[in-house]
Amino acid sequence: MTGAILTINAGSSSIKFSIYAPGTDPVEKMRGQVENIGGDARLSIEADGRDKHRYEIGKADHKRALAAILDHADDGLDGGVAGVGHRIVHGGTDFTKPARLDEATIAALTDLEPLAPLHQPHNLAAVHAAIDAFPDAVQIACFDTAFHRAHPWVHDTFGLPREWYDRGVRRYGFHGLSYDYVSSEVARVAPELRDARVVIAHLGNGASMCALRGGASVTSTMGFTTLDGLPMGTRCGQIDPGVLLYMLEHEKMTPDALTDLLYRKSGLKGLSGLTHDMRELEASSAPEAQQAIDYFVAGIRQELGGLAAVLGGLDALVFTGGIGEHSAHVRHKVCENMDWLGIEIDKAKNADNAMELGTGRTRVMVIPTDEERVIARAVNTALTGSS
């Protein structure tokens, strides 16, 4: 097989990409991202762990952003592209593993756009751009929901009439590519935890937590959409649905205005009135910034207790995602006074973002996620037939 593997993770205003050489376990050659799509976009590229190169590419949609990536990443693609892997946020009930992207598959995923309006249309915009750019390459979709599709029924449903479950109103869970990678890393670096009770906290601009037993998802804090569970950068997290009924009926909010409020103006940004960026909140002296952090931490602690109850105990807590990997302050606040759950951490190791933080009976770890590698492995499997 000749040609590289290209992975694409497209959001509303960014495209992250990686280029891999295919093999038994694909080897990363280059990675980067285009930011500020829709405005004056910027491209950054890092090859072989070297310093990043940055380029101003001007006004860009997803197609123009991908073209800019190809223009500047030609060193990594000099042998052509054999396969392209795409992160697709929502796979519904039918897509439980990576799938080849053809007309029927794309049509089915387009029908799921109402379930992930902040993500799915942009994921699919990148799919169309990649098919135009590489018409002969294998195109593979990898789904954030697939990792959770074997949930027990009680963690897959809502307390609604059963007909709604049959119509697809279920607790899908998200961040599955991240949980897939981190759970495999836990098994690799700590094989004694392979069959253990583990909670992974994926904490970033989007945030969720997942309870795993034996590496398999049992339940997740996210439900039908990416709004549920923990408060996030700009998303509200768990909310009494009566609040939404009140806003619609008595405050006369339109569905579009309510969507904008819940997805883009809430969470850390809404609570602080300042920013969604945890680094900026931690550096701020404003009391509203600290209150936003406290609310974020309180949600994590509450969910942690619930997930441990579902598992019947806890053997390991694993932090990942931008905040989980880099915010010693958040990790400290989450673990503080959690000795009743066996969680105690070394302050110095926590400050150094060490992989192993725990000093109690429950392991506490920090493992950087790598969703792109999960996607590359899926493409490699499609190209070679290996597993």
Tab-separated table of C-alpha atoms in Angstrom:
chain	number	residue	atom	x	y	z
A	1	MET	CA	0.000	0.000	0.000
A	2	THR	CA	1.279	3.449	-0.918
A	3	GLY	CA	0.080	6.829	0.225
A	4	ALA	CA	-0.502	8.477	3.561
A	5	ILE	CA	-3.402	8.418	5.988
A	6	LEU	CA	-4.988	11.823	6.561
A	7	THR	CA	-7.237	12.376	9.580
A	8	ILE	CA	-9.676	15.273	9.754
A	9	ASN	CA	-11.455	16.547	12.867
A	10	ALA	CA	-13.666	19.432	11.747
A	11	GLY	CA	-15.521	21.803	14.051
A	12	SER	CA	-17.554	24.894	13.352
A	13	SER	CA	-14.529	27.194	13.173
A	14	SER	CA	-11.543	24.845	13.019
A	15	ILE	CA	-10.109	21.767	11.327
A	16	LYS	CA	-7.551	19.648	13.146
A	17	PHE	CA	-5.589	17.261	10.968
A	18	SER	CA	-2.851	14.663	11.195
A	19	ILE	CA	-0.861	12.784	8.575
A	20	TYR	CA	0.273	9.223	9.270
A	21	ALA	CA	2.439	6.685	7.508
A	22	PRO	CA	0.423	3.442	7.392
A	23	GLY	CA	1.762	0.394	9.181
A	24	THR	CA	1.051	-2.069	11.970
A	25	ASP	CA	0.409	0.980	14.144
A	26	PRO	CA	0.348	4.148	11.985
A	27	VAL	CA	3.221	6.574	12.625
A	28	GLU	CA	2.400	10.249	12.843
A	29	LYS	CA	4.428	12.446	10.468
A	30	MET	CA	2.666	15.780	10.833
A	31	ARG	CA	-0.224	17.466	12.617
A	32	GLY	CA	-1.812	20.887	12.769
A	33	GLN	CA	-5.000	22.871	12.574
A	34	VAL	CA	-6.771	25.701	10.823
A	35	GLU	CA	-8.420	28.131	13.233
A	36	ASN	CA	-10.995	30.892	12.738
A	37	ILE	CA	-12.761	29.352	9.737
A	38	GLY	CA	-15.380	31.809	8.554
A	39	GLY	CA	-13.042	34.720	9.277
A	40	ASP	CA	-9.372	35.410	8.690
A	41	ALA	CA	-8.177	31.862	9.147
A	42	ARG	CA	-4.760	30.754	10.417
A	43	LEU	CA	-2.949	27.481	9.781
A	44	SER	CA	-0.377	25.959	12.132
A	45	ILE	CA	1.640	22.836	11.305
A	46	GLU	CA	3.972	20.740	13.450
A	47	ALA	CA	6.117	18.091	11.741
A	48	ASP	CA	7.992	15.367	13.644
A	49	GLY	CA	7.612	17.235	16.941
A	50	ARG	CA	9.427	20.316	15.664
A	51	ASP	CA	8.368	23.928	16.202
A	52	LYS	CA	5.149	24.945	14.583
A	53	HIS	CA	4.978	26.823	11.302
A	54	ARG	CA	2.165	29.359	11.036
A	55	TYR	CA	0.449	30.740	7.956
A	56	GLU	CA	-2.240	33.376	7.449
A	57	ILE	CA	-4.689	32.044	4.852
A	58	GLY	CA	-7.368	34.760	4.825
A	59	LYS	CA	-11.120	34.231	4.502
A	60	ALA	CA	-11.839	30.523	4.407
A	61	ASP	CA	-14.665	28.017	4.514
A	62	HIS	CA	-14.011	24.317	5.186
A	63	LYS	CA	-13.153	23.599	1.550
A	64	ARG	CA	-10.653	26.482	1.416
A	65	ALA	CA	-9.219	25.438	4.796
A	66	LEU	CA	-8.582	21.906	3.571
A	67	ALA	CA	-6.987	23.286	0.405
A	68	ALA	CA	-4.645	25.392	2.558
A	69	ILE	CA	-3.691	22.307	4.581
A	70	LEU	CA	-2.836	20.438	1.389
A	71	ASP	CA	-0.855	23.385	0.025
A	72	HIS	CA	1.367	23.619	3.099
A	73	ALA	CA	1.491	19.960	4.186
A	74	ASP	CA	2.787	18.616	0.886
A	75	ASP	CA	5.934	17.191	2.525
A	76	GLY	CA	3.760	14.761	4.441
A	77	LEU	CA	1.653	13.884	1.413
A	78	ASP	CA	4.360	13.460	-1.215
A	79	GLY	CA	3.292	9.840	-1.772
A	80	GLY	CA	-0.373	10.730	-2.158
A	81	VAL	CA	-3.308	9.940	0.132
A	82	ALA	CA	-4.521	6.359	0.440
A	83	GLY	CA	-7.199	6.970	3.045
A	84	VAL	CA	-8.941	9.793	4.878
A	85	GLY	CA	-10.463	9.361	8.318
A	86	HIS	CA	-13.116	11.714	9.658
A	87	ARG	CA	-14.347	12.356	13.163
A	88	ILE	CA	-18.147	12.301	12.995
A	89	VAL	CA	-19.811	13.312	16.244
A	90	HIS	CA	-23.126	11.480	15.839
A	91	GLY	CA	-23.647	7.987	14.475
A	92	GLY	CA	-27.167	7.473	15.816
A	93	THR	CA	-28.290	3.939	16.613
A	94	ASP	CA	-27.006	2.306	13.438
A	95	PHE	CA	-23.310	3.207	13.317
A	96	THR	CA	-21.546	1.239	16.039
A	97	LYS	CA	-18.118	1.013	14.393
A	98	PRO	CA	-16.127	2.886	11.715
A	99	ALA	CA	-17.875	2.983	8.338
A	100	ARG	CA	-16.947	3.725	4.741
A	101	LEU	CA	-18.398	6.996	3.523
A	102	ASP	CA	-20.535	6.594	0.424
A	103	GLU	CA	-23.662	8.409	-0.738
A	104	ALA	CA	-26.009	6.331	1.416
A	105	THR	CA	-23.862	6.715	4.528
A	106	ILE	CA	-23.506	10.470	4.059
A	107	ALA	CA	-27.273	10.810	3.564
A	108	ALA	CA	-27.920	8.887	6.788
A	109	LEU	CA	-25.448	11.050	8.703
A	110	THR	CA	-26.996	14.212	7.255
A	111	ASP	CA	-30.348	13.096	8.697
A	112	LEU	CA	-28.697	13.110	12.139
A	113	GLU	CA	-27.720	16.794	11.955
A	114	PRO	CA	-30.594	17.891	14.266
A	115	LEU	CA	-29.089	15.692	17.005
A	116	ALA	CA	-25.694	17.471	16.840
A	117	PRO	CA	-26.313	20.857	15.204
A	118	LEU	CA	-23.096	22.375	16.516
A	119	HIS	CA	-20.899	19.634	15.068
A	120	GLN	CA	-22.433	17.322	12.456
A	121	PRO	CA	-22.876	19.849	9.604
A	122	HIS	CA	-19.223	20.898	9.916
A	123	ASN	CA	-18.030	17.282	10.110
A	124	LEU	CA	-19.871	16.576	6.874
A	125	ALA	CA	-18.656	19.770	5.198
A	126	ALA	CA	-15.117	18.442	5.664
A	127	VAL	CA	-16.194	15.055	4.281
A	128	HIS	CA	-17.432	16.660	1.065
A	129	ALA	CA	-14.242	18.743	0.791
A	130	ALA	CA	-12.059	15.652	1.267
A	131	ILE	CA	-13.982	13.624	-1.314
A	132	ASP	CA	-13.513	16.447	-3.814
A	133	ALA	CA	-9.791	16.629	-3.014
A	134	PHE	CA	-9.159	12.847	-2.941
A	135	PRO	CA	-11.804	11.119	-5.065
A	136	ASP	CA	-9.814	7.860	-5.191
A	137	ALA	CA	-8.986	7.637	-1.485
A	138	VAL	CA	-10.859	5.461	0.991
A	139	GLN	CA	-12.996	7.727	3.194
A	140	ILE	CA	-13.774	6.387	6.683
A	141	ALA	CA	-16.108	7.818	9.326
A	142	CYS	CA	-15.298	7.315	13.025
A	143	PHE	CA	-18.086	8.104	15.471
A	144	ASP	CA	-17.997	9.735	18.896
A	145	THR	CA	-21.167	7.869	19.850
A	146	ALA	CA	-20.071	4.361	18.825
A	147	PHE	CA	-18.020	3.677	21.987
A	148	HIS	CA	-21.189	3.949	24.104
A	149	ARG	CA	-23.637	1.922	22.052
A	150	ALA	CA	-23.407	-1.176	24.291
A	151	HIS	CA	-24.672	0.669	27.376
A	152	PRO	CA	-27.108	-1.270	29.563
A	153	TRP	CA	-30.679	-0.236	28.789
A	154	VAL	CA	-31.105	1.689	32.053
A	155	HIS	CA	-28.201	3.948	31.052
A	156	ASP	CA	-29.395	4.246	27.461
A	157	THR	CA	-32.922	5.529	27.965
A	158	PHE	CA	-34.908	8.417	29.446
A	159	GLY	CA	-38.032	8.221	31.616
A	160	LEU	CA	-40.280	8.855	28.618
A	161	PRO	CA	-42.891	6.615	26.982
A	162	ARG	CA	-41.078	3.708	25.345
A	163	GLU	CA	-42.079	4.788	21.849
A	164	TRP	CA	-39.565	7.659	22.091
A	165	TYR	CA	-36.723	5.247	22.765
A	166	ASP	CA	-37.758	3.276	19.694
A	167	ARG	CA	-37.727	6.534	17.716
A	168	GLY	CA	-34.099	7.189	18.690
A	169	VAL	CA	-34.469	9.484	21.700
A	170	ARG	CA	-31.706	7.865	23.754
A	171	ARG	CA	-28.625	8.604	25.824
A	172	TYR	CA	-25.978	8.369	23.106
A	173	GLY	CA	-22.920	9.679	24.956
A	174	PHE	CA	-20.071	11.426	23.136
A	175	HIS	CA	-16.250	11.867	23.209
A	176	GLY	CA	-16.102	8.181	22.323
A	177	LEU	CA	-12.911	8.468	20.271
A	178	SER	CA	-11.161	10.030	23.251
A	179	TYR	CA	-12.434	7.346	25.634
A	180	ASP	CA	-11.413	4.654	23.164
A	181	TYR	CA	-7.824	5.930	23.066
A	182	VAL	CA	-7.451	6.677	26.777
A	183	SER	CA	-8.914	3.337	27.855
A	184	SER	CA	-6.468	1.537	25.551
A	185	GLU	CA	-3.607	3.557	27.051
A	186	VAL	CA	-4.730	2.694	30.582
A	187	ALA	CA	-4.607	-0.990	29.648
A	188	ARG	CA	-1.167	-0.525	28.062
A	189	VAL	CA	0.573	1.443	30.814
A	190	ALA	CA	-1.273	-0.193	33.732
A	191	PRO	CA	-2.325	-3.712	32.631
A	192	GLU	CA	-3.523	-4.442	36.158
A	193	LEU	CA	-6.390	-1.992	35.440
A	194	ARG	CA	-7.491	-3.774	32.259
A	195	ASP	CA	-10.582	-5.251	33.934
A	196	ALA	CA	-10.973	-2.520	36.564
A	197	ARG	CA	-13.620	0.063	37.441
A	198	VAL	CA	-12.395	3.280	35.847
A	199	VAL	CA	-13.822	6.781	35.441
A	200	ILE	CA	-12.309	8.906	32.678
A	201	ALA	CA	-12.879	12.662	32.890
A	202	HIS	CA	-12.547	14.285	29.457
A	203	LEU	CA	-12.353	17.928	30.477
A	204	GLY	CA	-12.018	20.602	27.811
A	205	ASN	CA	-14.159	23.164	26.050
A	206	GLY	CA	-16.470	20.208	25.645
A	207	ALA	CA	-16.533	18.086	28.793
A	208	SER	CA	-17.930	14.741	29.851
A	209	MET	CA	-17.146	11.754	32.042
A	210	CYS	CA	-17.437	8.053	31.351
A	211	ALA	CA	-17.652	5.035	33.661
A	212	LEU	CA	-15.880	1.954	32.279
A	213	ARG	CA	-15.666	-1.624	33.439
A	214	GLY	CA	-13.138	-3.807	31.696
A	215	GLY	CA	-12.479	-1.046	29.161
A	216	ALA	CA	-16.135	-0.901	28.050
A	217	SER	CA	-18.424	2.083	28.535
A	218	VAL	CA	-21.138	1.509	31.132
A	219	THR	CA	-22.563	5.038	31.239
A	220	SER	CA	-21.607	8.597	30.331
A	221	THR	CA	-22.593	12.023	31.596
A	222	MET	CA	-23.619	13.181	28.120
A	223	GLY	CA	-26.993	12.051	26.851
A	224	PHE	CA	-29.095	12.770	23.773
A	225	THR	CA	-26.948	15.732	22.721
A	226	THR	CA	-23.612	17.303	23.617
A	227	LEU	CA	-25.435	19.717	25.958
A	228	ASP	CA	-25.997	17.292	28.823
A	229	GLY	CA	-23.948	16.522	31.929
A	230	LEU	CA	-21.042	18.718	32.973
A	231	PRO	CA	-20.973	22.490	32.411
A	232	MET	CA	-18.619	23.268	29.534
A	233	GLY	CA	-16.877	26.196	27.877
A	234	THR	CA	-20.029	27.692	26.383
A	235	ARG	CA	-22.605	24.915	26.939
A	236	CYS	CA	-24.825	24.761	30.002
A	237	GLY	CA	-24.608	21.082	30.933
A	238	GLN	CA	-27.335	19.507	33.067
A	239	ILE	CA	-30.413	21.695	33.421
A	240	ASP	CA	-33.966	21.242	34.660
A	241	PRO	CA	-36.071	20.887	31.477
A	242	GLY	CA	-38.705	22.980	33.210
A	243	VAL	CA	-36.357	25.954	32.837
A	244	LEU	CA	-36.446	25.502	29.074
A	245	LEU	CA	-40.240	25.237	29.037
A	246	TYR	CA	-40.415	28.437	31.080
A	247	MET	CA	-38.097	30.262	28.678
A	248	LEU	CA	-40.123	29.144	25.671
A	249	GLU	CA	-43.572	29.793	27.105
A	250	HIS	CA	-43.180	32.763	29.453
A	251	GLU	CA	-40.071	34.515	28.147
A	252	LYS	CA	-41.209	33.903	24.543
A	253	MET	CA	-37.765	32.767	23.418
A	254	THR	CA	-37.611	31.276	19.959
A	255	PRO	CA	-36.026	27.840	19.450
A	256	ASP	CA	-33.119	29.515	17.623
A	257	ALA	CA	-32.534	31.957	20.484
A	258	LEU	CA	-32.701	29.146	23.026
A	259	THR	CA	-30.239	27.063	20.994
A	260	ASP	CA	-27.836	30.004	20.875
A	261	LEU	CA	-28.150	30.513	24.639
A	262	LEU	CA	-27.589	26.876	25.562
A	263	TYR	CA	-24.783	26.077	23.120
A	264	ARG	CA	-22.863	29.354	22.783
A	265	LYS	CA	-23.555	31.689	25.709
A	266	SER	CA	-23.704	29.457	28.776
A	267	GLY	CA	-21.210	27.316	30.723
A	268	LEU	CA	-17.983	28.926	31.887
A	269	LYS	CA	-18.477	31.863	29.545
A	270	GLY	CA	-21.990	32.619	30.716
A	271	LEU	CA	-21.316	32.050	34.410
A	272	SER	CA	-18.206	34.219	34.473
A	273	GLY	CA	-19.389	36.843	32.018
A	274	LEU	CA	-15.764	36.849	30.838
A	275	THR	CA	-14.495	33.908	28.819
A	276	HIS	CA	-14.803	30.193	28.184
A	277	ASP	CA	-11.008	29.708	28.479
A	278	MET	CA	-10.038	28.001	31.737
A	279	ARG	CA	-6.528	29.476	31.580
A	280	GLU	CA	-7.922	32.996	31.511
A	281	LEU	CA	-10.393	32.226	34.294
A	282	GLU	CA	-7.647	30.836	36.538
A	283	ALA	CA	-5.556	33.967	35.920
A	284	SER	CA	-8.455	36.328	36.643
A	285	SER	CA	-9.040	38.005	40.009
A	286	ALA	CA	-12.740	38.527	39.280
A	287	PRO	CA	-14.986	36.694	41.761
A	288	GLU	CA	-17.210	35.608	38.860
A	289	ALA	CA	-14.269	33.733	37.348
A	290	GLN	CA	-13.731	31.742	40.540
A	291	GLN	CA	-17.460	31.067	40.823
A	292	ALA	CA	-17.490	29.648	37.301
A	293	ILE	CA	-14.556	27.355	38.137
A	294	ASP	CA	-16.252	26.288	41.379
A	295	TYR	CA	-19.436	25.393	39.491
A	296	PHE	CA	-17.438	23.407	36.931
A	297	VAL	CA	-15.609	21.495	39.672
A	298	ALA	CA	-18.805	20.870	41.641
A	299	GLY	CA	-20.368	19.248	38.586
A	300	ILE	CA	-17.367	16.974	38.121
A	301	ARG	CA	-17.365	15.920	41.784
A	302	GLN	CA	-21.089	15.210	41.758
A	303	GLU	CA	-20.854	13.108	38.607
A	304	LEU	CA	-17.800	11.290	39.956
A	305	GLY	CA	-19.749	10.096	42.968
A	306	GLY	CA	-22.630	8.937	40.789
A	307	LEU	CA	-20.399	7.104	38.327
A	308	ALA	CA	-18.544	5.353	41.161
A	309	ALA	CA	-21.931	4.215	42.500
A	310	VAL	CA	-22.873	2.788	39.089
A	311	LEU	CA	-19.590	0.847	38.996
A	312	GLY	CA	-19.913	-0.349	42.587
A	313	GLY	CA	-16.636	1.299	43.551
A	314	LEU	CA	-13.667	2.911	41.869
A	315	ASP	CA	-10.207	1.629	41.011
A	316	ALA	CA	-8.908	4.541	38.935
A	317	LEU	CA	-9.744	8.126	37.977
A	318	VAL	CA	-8.145	9.331	34.741
A	319	PHE	CA	-7.989	12.970	33.624
A	320	THR	CA	-7.715	13.864	29.933
A	321	GLY	CA	-8.638	16.692	27.548
A	322	GLY	CA	-7.176	20.203	27.511
A	323	ILE	CA	-8.261	21.111	31.055
A	324	GLY	CA	-7.844	17.618	32.458
A	325	GLU	CA	-4.290	17.353	31.131
A	326	HIS	CA	-3.059	20.860	31.962
A	327	SER	CA	-5.024	22.380	34.854
A	328	ALA	CA	-3.426	21.325	38.139
A	329	HIS	CA	-5.851	23.667	39.909
A	330	VAL	CA	-8.957	21.900	38.583
A	331	ARG	CA	-7.525	18.447	39.309
A	332	HIS	CA	-6.674	19.528	42.862
A	333	LYS	CA	-10.165	20.908	43.472
A	334	VAL	CA	-11.797	17.782	42.050
A	335	CYS	CA	-9.719	15.442	44.232
A	336	GLU	CA	-9.797	17.531	47.411
A	337	ASN	CA	-11.467	15.709	50.335
A	338	MET	CA	-12.207	12.698	48.145
A	339	ASP	CA	-10.329	10.272	50.415
A	340	TRP	CA	-13.666	8.576	51.191
A	341	LEU	CA	-13.487	7.326	47.598
A	342	GLY	CA	-9.822	6.377	47.955
A	343	ILE	CA	-8.680	9.464	46.036
A	344	GLU	CA	-5.640	11.333	47.331
A	345	ILE	CA	-2.993	13.031	45.184
A	346	ASP	CA	0.602	14.201	45.472
A	347	LYS	CA	0.637	18.005	45.173
A	348	ALA	CA	4.078	18.198	43.575
A	349	LYS	CA	3.279	15.546	40.960
A	350	ASN	CA	-0.023	17.251	40.249
A	351	ALA	CA	1.752	20.572	39.701
A	352	ASP	CA	4.098	18.826	37.235
A	353	ASN	CA	1.208	17.212	35.316
A	354	ALA	CA	2.748	13.798	36.040
A	355	MET	CA	1.034	10.695	34.682
A	356	GLU	CA	0.613	9.143	38.142
A	357	LEU	CA	-0.779	11.481	40.807
A	358	GLY	CA	-2.460	9.190	43.295
A	359	THR	CA	-1.242	8.348	46.787
A	360	GLY	CA	-4.413	6.570	47.945
A	361	ARG	CA	-5.940	3.210	47.118
A	362	THR	CA	-7.599	4.616	43.968
A	363	ARG	CA	-5.193	5.285	41.097
A	364	VAL	CA	-5.282	8.867	39.792
A	365	MET	CA	-3.723	9.382	36.377
A	366	VAL	CA	-3.282	12.006	33.654
A	367	ILE	CA	-3.246	10.555	30.136
A	368	PRO	CA	-3.226	12.852	27.080
A	369	THR	CA	-5.873	11.883	24.578
A	370	ASP	CA	-5.213	11.257	20.885
A	371	GLU	CA	-8.444	10.990	18.921
A	372	GLU	CA	-6.549	11.310	15.645
A	373	ARG	CA	-4.614	8.103	16.305
A	374	VAL	CA	-7.871	6.205	16.848
A	375	ILE	CA	-9.100	7.507	13.491
A	376	ALA	CA	-5.807	6.643	11.766
A	377	ARG	CA	-5.957	3.096	13.123
A	378	ALA	CA	-9.476	2.684	11.750
A	379	VAL	CA	-8.391	3.882	8.302
A	380	ASN	CA	-5.350	1.606	8.424
A	381	THR	CA	-7.636	-1.338	9.187
A	382	ALA	CA	-9.862	-0.455	6.226
A	383	LEU	CA	-6.841	-0.227	3.937
A	384	THR	CA	-5.061	-3.385	5.065
A	385	GLY	CA	-7.824	-5.585	6.419
A	386	SER	CA	-5.887	-5.937	9.689
A	387	SER	CA	-7.373	-5.295	13.129
